[in-house]
Tab-separated table of C-alpha atoms in Angstrom:
chain	number	residue	atom	x	y	z
A	1	MET	CA	-25.300	24.344	-48.282
A	2	PRO	CA	-22.380	22.460	-47.810
A	3	GLU	CA	-22.423	19.241	-45.835
A	4	ASN	CA	-19.704	18.455	-43.685
A	5	LYS	CA	-18.569	15.204	-45.164
A	6	PHE	CA	-16.414	14.339	-41.679
A	7	LEU	CA	-17.020	14.068	-38.713
A	8	GLN	CA	-16.096	16.853	-36.458
A	9	ASN	CA	-12.890	16.109	-32.909
A	10	LYS	CA	-15.048	16.338	-29.637
A	11	LEU	CA	-11.933	14.745	-28.247
A	12	GLY	CA	-9.603	16.448	-30.015
A	13	LEU	CA	-5.617	15.130	-28.611
A	14	MET	CA	-6.988	12.257	-26.186
A	15	GLY	CA	-9.372	11.262	-28.392
A	16	TRP	CA	-5.728	9.864	-29.758
A	17	ILE	CA	-3.979	8.496	-26.361
A	18	SER	CA	-6.945	7.561	-24.719
A	19	GLY	CA	-7.850	4.598	-23.977
A	20	GLY	CA	-10.949	4.289	-23.294
A	21	ARG	CA	-13.228	1.258	-24.095
A	22	TYR	CA	-10.340	0.061	-25.909
A	23	GLY	CA	-8.315	-0.114	-22.605
A	24	ILE	CA	-5.014	-2.081	-22.951
A	25	GLU	CA	-4.920	-3.027	-26.412
A	26	ARG	CA	-5.388	1.290	-27.762
A	27	TYR	CA	-2.831	2.403	-24.955
A	28	ALA	CA	-0.051	-0.278	-26.395
A	29	TYR	CA	-1.686	1.373	-29.883
A	30	THR	CA	-0.439	5.156	-28.774
A	31	LEU	CA	3.595	3.604	-27.441
A	32	HIS	CA	3.653	1.838	-30.218
A	33	ARG	CA	3.208	5.347	-32.117
A	34	LEU	CA	5.426	7.064	-29.488
A	35	THR	CA	8.275	4.885	-30.512
A	36	GLY	CA	7.742	4.283	-33.894
A	37	LEU	CA	8.134	8.178	-33.311
A	38	GLY	CA	11.303	8.034	-31.267
A	39	ILE	CA	12.936	5.441	-33.585
A	40	LEU	CA	12.725	7.650	-36.418
A	41	ALA	CA	13.679	10.655	-34.181
A	42	TYR	CA	17.000	8.627	-33.569
A	43	PHE	CA	17.224	8.191	-36.763
A	44	VAL	CA	17.340	11.023	-38.196
A	45	LEU	CA	19.690	12.439	-35.823
A	46	HIS	CA	22.365	9.363	-36.617
A	47	ILE	CA	22.773	10.058	-39.867
A	48	LEU	CA	23.429	14.103	-38.501
A	49	VAL	CA	26.186	13.032	-36.775
A	50	THR	CA	27.157	10.635	-38.647
A	51	THR	CA	27.071	13.037	-41.731
A	52	SER	CA	29.295	15.366	-39.752
A	53	ARG	CA	32.399	13.144	-40.973
A	54	LEU	CA	32.345	13.961	-44.250
A	55	PHE	CA	33.924	17.463	-42.224
A	56	GLY	CA	36.502	15.989	-40.745
A	57	GLU	CA	38.320	14.160	-37.954
A	58	GLN	CA	37.539	17.845	-35.928
A	59	ALA	CA	34.386	17.772	-36.346
A	60	TRP	CA	33.531	13.599	-35.560
A	61	GLN	CA	35.508	14.221	-32.284
A	62	THR	CA	33.367	17.593	-31.589
A	63	VAL	CA	30.192	15.585	-32.085
A	64	MET	CA	30.838	12.517	-30.417
A	65	GLY	CA	32.056	14.585	-27.406
A	66	PHE	CA	29.185	16.626	-26.767
A	67	LEU	CA	26.762	12.982	-27.134
A	68	GLU	CA	29.264	11.645	-24.199
A	69	SER	CA	26.708	13.817	-22.082
A	70	PRO	CA	24.853	12.587	-19.639
A	71	VAL	CA	21.957	13.335	-21.215
A	72	PHE	CA	22.328	11.569	-24.301
A	73	ARG	CA	23.317	8.544	-22.306
A	74	TYR	CA	19.696	8.736	-20.743
A	75	GLY	CA	18.718	9.050	-24.685
A	76	GLU	CA	20.331	5.279	-25.499
A	77	PHE	CA	18.463	4.129	-23.315
A	78	LEU	CA	15.454	5.550	-24.100
A	79	VAL	CA	15.701	4.245	-27.937
A	80	TYR	CA	16.920	1.146	-26.490
A	81	LEU	CA	13.570	0.664	-25.009
A	82	ALA	CA	10.941	1.808	-27.394
A	83	PHE	CA	13.061	-0.684	-29.826
A	84	ALA	CA	12.319	-3.122	-27.611
A	85	TYR	CA	9.026	-2.580	-27.343
A	86	HIS	CA	8.174	-1.664	-30.771
A	87	ALA	CA	10.073	-4.882	-32.505
A	88	LEU	CA	8.229	-7.234	-29.776
A	89	ASN	CA	4.661	-5.501	-29.872
A	90	GLY	CA	5.263	-5.135	-34.125
A	91	LEU	CA	5.319	-9.131	-33.707
A	92	ARG	CA	2.578	-9.388	-32.034
A	93	LEU	CA	0.224	-7.131	-34.874
A	94	VAL	CA	2.260	-8.938	-37.783
A	95	LEU	CA	0.840	-12.675	-36.285
A	96	VAL	CA	-2.955	-10.474	-35.790
A	97	GLU	CA	-3.211	-9.364	-38.928
A	98	LEU	CA	-1.915	-12.672	-40.285
A	99	GLY	CA	-4.482	-14.672	-38.302
A	100	PHE	CA	-3.259	-16.106	-36.238
A	101	PHE	CA	-5.589	-15.601	-32.220
A	102	LEU	CA	-8.367	-14.296	-34.239
A	103	GLY	CA	-10.820	-17.752	-33.493
A	104	VAL	CA	-13.007	-19.497	-36.625
A	105	PRO	CA	-16.031	-17.219	-37.190
A	106	ARG	CA	-19.081	-18.690	-36.465
A	107	GLN	CA	-22.720	-17.754	-35.310
A	108	PRO	CA	-22.528	-15.337	-32.664
A	109	VAL	CA	-24.174	-16.848	-29.601
A	110	TYR	CA	-24.759	-14.340	-26.157
A	111	PRO	CA	-23.016	-13.896	-24.353
A	112	TYR	CA	-20.548	-13.040	-27.027
A	113	THR	CA	-17.004	-13.762	-27.027
A	114	ASN	CA	-14.434	-11.368	-28.852
A	115	SER	CA	-10.746	-11.655	-30.828
A	116	VAL	CA	-9.844	-9.273	-27.303
A	117	ARG	CA	-10.328	-12.081	-24.597
A	118	ARG	CA	-7.665	-14.343	-27.281
A	119	GLN	CA	-5.387	-11.165	-27.939
A	120	ARG	CA	-4.830	-10.073	-24.379
A	121	PRO	CA	-2.939	-12.526	-22.697
A	122	VAL	CA	-0.568	-12.285	-26.056
A	123	LEU	CA	-0.584	-9.047	-25.354
A	124	VAL	CA	0.626	-9.501	-22.335
A	125	LEU	CA	2.894	-12.151	-23.001
A	126	VAL	CA	5.315	-9.380	-25.122
A	127	MET	CA	4.812	-6.890	-22.463
A	128	VAL	CA	6.393	-9.583	-20.172
A	129	VAL	CA	9.295	-10.640	-22.565
A	130	ALA	CA	9.757	-6.601	-23.640
A	131	ALA	CA	10.080	-6.364	-19.691
A	132	VAL	CA	12.932	-8.878	-19.155
A	133	ILE	CA	14.714	-7.771	-22.446
A	134	VAL	CA	14.885	-4.008	-20.921
A	135	LEU	CA	15.730	-5.142	-17.229
A	136	LEU	CA	18.485	-7.209	-18.769
A	137	GLY	CA	19.724	-4.594	-21.002
A	138	GLY	CA	19.710	-1.614	-18.760
A	139	TYR	CA	21.971	-4.093	-16.091
A	140	GLU	CA	24.342	-3.604	-18.337
A	141	PHE	CA	23.805	-0.841	-20.423
A	142	PHE	CA	24.357	0.961	-16.897
A	143	GLY	CA	27.201	-0.389	-15.746
A	144	PHE	CA	26.473	-4.128	-14.911
A	145	PRO	CA	27.646	-5.989	-17.192
A	146	VAL	CA	26.009	-9.679	-17.833
A	147	ARG	CA	27.920	-12.781	-17.501
């Protein structure tokens, strides 16, 4: 009888979304994935819209007229949100991958400390900076020019 080499997925999609015991870092990871997929979808749509230039001025004007609807206006803001979060969280992840915020390796002594305590303030800082950028961009995006 062949042995099952893979573990059974008991959580399904919730295992991918839920933070569980990993907390806010897991939600940041999930949001990073979702914003990455959103940015990819925007990129593909952008290529398709730009391709309409090949079919002449009339096709370009028709597509651009369709994209000026309020739905796409809010969609552009969502893309802006995704870019702001994804870029800042990506910088945080690069710093962590380079070894920043991990601490010096040493013999574990009770009570155990881990790198999450060093990384969590950076995550909170990234969220605050992303929120400020989103608020400033949103303020101008919805018709209030920043001077």
